[in-house]
XYZ file of C-alpha atoms in Angstrom:
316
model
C -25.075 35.518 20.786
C -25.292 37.275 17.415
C -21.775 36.713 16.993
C -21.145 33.658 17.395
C -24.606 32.436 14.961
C -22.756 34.859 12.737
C -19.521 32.781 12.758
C -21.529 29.390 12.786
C -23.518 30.775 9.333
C -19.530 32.121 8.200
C -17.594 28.952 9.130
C -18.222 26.605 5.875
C -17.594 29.409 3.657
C -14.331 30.417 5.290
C -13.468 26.645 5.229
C -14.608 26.156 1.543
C -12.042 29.382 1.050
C -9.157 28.167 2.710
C -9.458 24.285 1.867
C -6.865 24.797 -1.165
C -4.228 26.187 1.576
C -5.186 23.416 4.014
C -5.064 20.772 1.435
C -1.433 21.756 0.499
C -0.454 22.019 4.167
C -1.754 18.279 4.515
C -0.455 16.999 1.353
C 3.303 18.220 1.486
C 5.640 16.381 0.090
C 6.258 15.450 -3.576
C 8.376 12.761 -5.684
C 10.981 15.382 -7.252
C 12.616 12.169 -8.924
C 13.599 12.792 -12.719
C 14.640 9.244 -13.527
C 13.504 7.362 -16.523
C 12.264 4.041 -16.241
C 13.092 2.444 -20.010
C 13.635 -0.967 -19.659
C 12.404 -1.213 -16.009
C 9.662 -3.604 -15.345
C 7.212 -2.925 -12.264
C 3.966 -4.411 -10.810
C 1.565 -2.783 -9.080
C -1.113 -4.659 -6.815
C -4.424 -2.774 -7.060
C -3.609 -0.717 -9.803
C -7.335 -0.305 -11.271
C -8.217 2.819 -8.838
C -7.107 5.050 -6.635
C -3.550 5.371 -5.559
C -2.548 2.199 -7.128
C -3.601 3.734 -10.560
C -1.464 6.662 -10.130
C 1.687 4.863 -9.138
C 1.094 2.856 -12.385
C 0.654 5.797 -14.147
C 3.525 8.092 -13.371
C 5.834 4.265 -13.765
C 4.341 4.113 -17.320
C 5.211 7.679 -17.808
C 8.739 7.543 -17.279
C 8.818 4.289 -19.829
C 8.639 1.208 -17.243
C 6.339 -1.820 -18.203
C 3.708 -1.831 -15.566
C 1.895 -4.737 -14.713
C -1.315 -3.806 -13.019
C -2.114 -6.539 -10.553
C -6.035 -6.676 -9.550
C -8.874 -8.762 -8.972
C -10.730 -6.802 -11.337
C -9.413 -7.759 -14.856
C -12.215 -5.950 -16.794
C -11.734 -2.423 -14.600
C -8.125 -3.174 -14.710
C -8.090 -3.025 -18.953
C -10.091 0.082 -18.846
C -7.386 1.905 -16.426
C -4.514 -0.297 -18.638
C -6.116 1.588 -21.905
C -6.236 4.733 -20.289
C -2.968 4.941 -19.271
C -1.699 4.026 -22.720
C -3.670 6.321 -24.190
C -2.601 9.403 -21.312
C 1.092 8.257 -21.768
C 2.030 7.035 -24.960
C 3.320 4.018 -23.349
C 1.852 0.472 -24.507
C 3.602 -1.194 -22.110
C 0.848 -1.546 -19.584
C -0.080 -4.775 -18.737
C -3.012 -6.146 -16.751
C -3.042 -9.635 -15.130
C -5.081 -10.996 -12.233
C -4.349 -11.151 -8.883
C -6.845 -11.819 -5.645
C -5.116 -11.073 -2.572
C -7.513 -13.373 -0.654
C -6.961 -16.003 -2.571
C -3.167 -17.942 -2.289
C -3.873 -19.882 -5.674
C -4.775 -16.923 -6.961
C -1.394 -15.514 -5.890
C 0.563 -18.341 -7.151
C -0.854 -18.282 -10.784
C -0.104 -14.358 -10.752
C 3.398 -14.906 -9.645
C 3.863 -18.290 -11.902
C 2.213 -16.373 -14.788
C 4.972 -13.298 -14.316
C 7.870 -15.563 -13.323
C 7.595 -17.725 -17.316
C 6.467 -13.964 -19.083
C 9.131 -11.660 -17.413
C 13.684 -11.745 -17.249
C 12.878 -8.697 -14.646
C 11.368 -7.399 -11.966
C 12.834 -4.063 -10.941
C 9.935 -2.178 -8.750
C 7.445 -4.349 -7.026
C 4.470 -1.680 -5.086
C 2.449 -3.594 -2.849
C -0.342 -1.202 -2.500
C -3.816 -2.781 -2.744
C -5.909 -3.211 0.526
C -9.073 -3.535 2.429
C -10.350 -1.339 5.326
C -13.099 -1.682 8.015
C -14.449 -5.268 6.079
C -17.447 -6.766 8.458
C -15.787 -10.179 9.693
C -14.876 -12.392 7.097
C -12.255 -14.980 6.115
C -10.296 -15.263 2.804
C -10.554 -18.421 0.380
C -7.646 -20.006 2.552
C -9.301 -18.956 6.206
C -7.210 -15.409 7.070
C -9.356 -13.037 8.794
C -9.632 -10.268 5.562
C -7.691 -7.775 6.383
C -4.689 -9.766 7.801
C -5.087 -12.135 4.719
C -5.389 -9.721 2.063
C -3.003 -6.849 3.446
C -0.609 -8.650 4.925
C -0.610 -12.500 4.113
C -0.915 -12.064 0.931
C 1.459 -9.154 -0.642
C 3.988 -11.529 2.251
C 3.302 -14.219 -0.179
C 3.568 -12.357 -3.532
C 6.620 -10.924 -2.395
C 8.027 -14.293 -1.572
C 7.050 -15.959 -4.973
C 9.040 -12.914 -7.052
C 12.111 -12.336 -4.669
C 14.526 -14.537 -6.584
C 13.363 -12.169 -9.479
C 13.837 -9.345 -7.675
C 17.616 -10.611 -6.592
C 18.265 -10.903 -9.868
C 17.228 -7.505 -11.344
C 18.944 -5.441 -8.688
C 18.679 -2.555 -7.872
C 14.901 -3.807 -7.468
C 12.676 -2.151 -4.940
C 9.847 -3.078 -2.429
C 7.350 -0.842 -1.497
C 4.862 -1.567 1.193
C 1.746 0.526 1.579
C 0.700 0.811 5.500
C -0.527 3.510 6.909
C -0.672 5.956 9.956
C -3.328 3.924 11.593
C -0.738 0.917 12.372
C -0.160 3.147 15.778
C -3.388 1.799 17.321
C -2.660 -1.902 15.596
C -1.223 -4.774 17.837
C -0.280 -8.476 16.482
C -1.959 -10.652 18.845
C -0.515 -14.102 17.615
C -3.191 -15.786 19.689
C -5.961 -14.003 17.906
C -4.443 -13.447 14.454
C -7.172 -14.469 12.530
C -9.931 -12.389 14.685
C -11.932 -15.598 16.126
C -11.737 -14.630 19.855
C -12.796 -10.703 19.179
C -12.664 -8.388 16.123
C -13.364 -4.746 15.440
C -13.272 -4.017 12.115
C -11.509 -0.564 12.391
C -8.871 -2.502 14.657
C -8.410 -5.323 12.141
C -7.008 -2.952 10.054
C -4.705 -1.631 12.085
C -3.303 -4.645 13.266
C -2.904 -5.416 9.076
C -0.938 -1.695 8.292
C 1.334 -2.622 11.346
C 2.458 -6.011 10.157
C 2.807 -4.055 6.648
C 5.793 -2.228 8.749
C 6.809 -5.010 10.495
C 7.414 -7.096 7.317
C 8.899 -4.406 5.513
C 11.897 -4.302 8.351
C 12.312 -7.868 8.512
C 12.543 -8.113 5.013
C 15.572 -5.464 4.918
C 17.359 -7.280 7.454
C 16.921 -10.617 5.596
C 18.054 -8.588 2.262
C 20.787 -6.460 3.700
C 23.738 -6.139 0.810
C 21.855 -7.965 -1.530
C 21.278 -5.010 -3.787
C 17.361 -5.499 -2.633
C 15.810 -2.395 -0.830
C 12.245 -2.283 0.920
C 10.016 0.839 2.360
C 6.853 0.699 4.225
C 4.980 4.326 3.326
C 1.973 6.368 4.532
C 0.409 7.365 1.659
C -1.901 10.416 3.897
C -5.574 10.563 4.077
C -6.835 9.778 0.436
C -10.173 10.391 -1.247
C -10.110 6.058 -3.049
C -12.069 3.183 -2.808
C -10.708 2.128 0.431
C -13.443 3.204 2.529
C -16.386 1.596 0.414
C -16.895 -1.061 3.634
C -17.753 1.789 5.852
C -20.634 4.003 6.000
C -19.384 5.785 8.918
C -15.954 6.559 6.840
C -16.982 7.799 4.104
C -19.423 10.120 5.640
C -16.329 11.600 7.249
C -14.654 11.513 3.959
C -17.531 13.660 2.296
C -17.627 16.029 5.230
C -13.392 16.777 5.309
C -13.526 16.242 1.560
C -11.788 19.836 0.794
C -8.929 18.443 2.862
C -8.301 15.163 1.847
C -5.399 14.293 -0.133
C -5.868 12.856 -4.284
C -5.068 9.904 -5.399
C -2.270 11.706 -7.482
C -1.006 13.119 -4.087
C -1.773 9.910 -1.953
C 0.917 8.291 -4.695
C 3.943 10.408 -4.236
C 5.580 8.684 -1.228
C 4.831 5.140 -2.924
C 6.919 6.957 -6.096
C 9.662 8.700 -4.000
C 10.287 5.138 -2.246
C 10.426 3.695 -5.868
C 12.453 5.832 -7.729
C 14.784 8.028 -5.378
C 18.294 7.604 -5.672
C 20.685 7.456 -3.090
C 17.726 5.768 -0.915
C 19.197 2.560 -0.275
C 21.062 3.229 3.273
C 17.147 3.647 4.537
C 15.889 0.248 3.776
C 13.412 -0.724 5.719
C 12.634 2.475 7.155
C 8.739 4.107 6.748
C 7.461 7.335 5.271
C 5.637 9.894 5.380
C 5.452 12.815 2.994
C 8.399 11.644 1.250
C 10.581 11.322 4.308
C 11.106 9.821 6.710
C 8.832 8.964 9.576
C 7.937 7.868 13.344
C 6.967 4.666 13.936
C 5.007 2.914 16.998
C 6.873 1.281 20.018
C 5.342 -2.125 18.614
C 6.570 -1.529 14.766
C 10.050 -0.898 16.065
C 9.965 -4.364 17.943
C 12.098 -6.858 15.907
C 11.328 -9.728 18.379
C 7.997 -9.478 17.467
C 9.034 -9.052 13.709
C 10.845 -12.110 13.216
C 7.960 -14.311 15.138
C 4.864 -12.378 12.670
C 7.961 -13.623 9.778
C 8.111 -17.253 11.353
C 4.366 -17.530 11.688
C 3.341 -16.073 7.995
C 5.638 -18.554 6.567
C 3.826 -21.354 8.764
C 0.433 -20.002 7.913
C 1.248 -19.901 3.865
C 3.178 -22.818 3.779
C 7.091 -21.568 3.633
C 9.616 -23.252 4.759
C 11.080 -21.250 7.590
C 14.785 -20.506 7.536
């Protein structure tokens, strides 16, 4: 009985010792990539915090102009500033963009299209998690609106830009929680039920399911797309749940950084050679399993078919 109070009383100190060695156990896998980005132009959505902010950073490092995408403007010209300041690189741009809103979208995308010749690197990475029901400005349940609907809509508006700056990249942020997620076209707005932990899932496996419809519809045009788990990162994403970021605060010590959380959105980016694995995902910078329903390209080309409907593509 004394032994095993004795371990109970030991166990958080032996954790709080070995969390640097877990932490690098979970958090494997860097962005070894030494290319320079001069003359490359990227955007980043939700590039005022977390991940997105360290993506931006490491572009604007290696000389890219890096439009920060956010809904945030005012947060967004404090991370713009200290970025510039960090890397010696003016070239950091912030412009707005809200992912729940499709006008929104359209004045990003028009604003970009009349400012920019390029677009070389295009990181959809911004996102909500565990929102209590609600409906973006145009009626999408949140999470399928914002973390789907919408970067399917951005992406849309800057492809022909994209064609013509090849080799241009996508990079789609999903996550390791699209293997509980299921598109249920008959519910894909959340009115018949809705768990907000689900919601989310369903949104990081359309992510994936995009992402390899989009290769197929790009193959040999010089256009490459990744879907990526970033790992489990200390951000913002979390704010809509108390119950998350409890657990977030308790496994703290092995949560990944922001700065780690980044690398496999920056090895997708900027690794050469990478090109024959369009439209695969990652993990760790490599790459990974995916679900029985992310690997189903029936299902694929109907979420394709029905995003179009629901933003008001014409389907081809």
């Amino acid at each position: 009985m004394i032994g095993v109070l004795l371990v109970l009383l030991l166990l958080p100190f032996l954790l709080y010792i070995a969390a640097p060695q877990i932490r690098k156990m979970l958090s494997s896998g860097v962005c070894t990539s030494t290319i320079q980005l001069p003359g490359k132009v990227a955007v980043v959505t939700g590039a005022n915090t977390g991940i997105g902010k360290e993506t931006a950073k490491e572009l604007a490092q290696r000389g890219a102009r890096v439009y920060l995408a956010c809904r945030d403007v005012q947060k967004g010209e404090l991370v713009a500033r200290e970025i510039q300041i960090m890397t010696g690189n003016q070239q950091v741009l912030v412009r707005k963009l809200d992912l729940a809103d499709t006008k929104s979208i359209r004045t990003f995308a028009k604003g970009f299209l009349a400012e920019e010749k390029h677009l070389h690197i295009l990181i959809n990475n911004a996102g909500v998690m565990m929102c209590p029901y609600s409906k973006t400005a145009d009626g999408f349940e949140m999470h399928m609106g914002v973390n789907h609907l919408g970067h399917f809509l951005l992406t849309h508006l800057l492809l022909e830009k994209l064609k013509e700056s090849t080799p241009s990249r996508v990079v789609n942020v999903s996550s390791l929680a699209h293997h509980l997620g299921r598109i249920h076209f008959h519910n894909l707005q959340g009115e018949k039920f809705y768990h907000a932990g689900l919601a989310y899932c369903h949104s990081k496996l359309a992510n994936i399911l995009f992402t390899q419809e989009l290769a197929r519809r790009l193959k040999g045009c010089g256009v490459t797309t990744y879907s990526v788990h970033p790992g489990t990162v200390d951000s913002e994403l979390v704010r809509h749940s108390s119950l998350m970021r409890w657990i977030w605060w308790l496994f703290s010590f092995f949560i990944k950084t922001p700065q780690q959380g980044a690398q496999t959105s920056l090895y997708c980016a900027l690794t050469e050679g990478l090109e024959v694995l369009s439209g695969n995902h990652f993990s760790d910078c490599r790459v990974a399993w995916v679900s029985a329903q992310a690997r189903n390209e029936t299902v694929a080309r109907r979420l394709w078919d029905v995003s179009c409907d629901l933003l008001g593509i014409p389907v081809d």
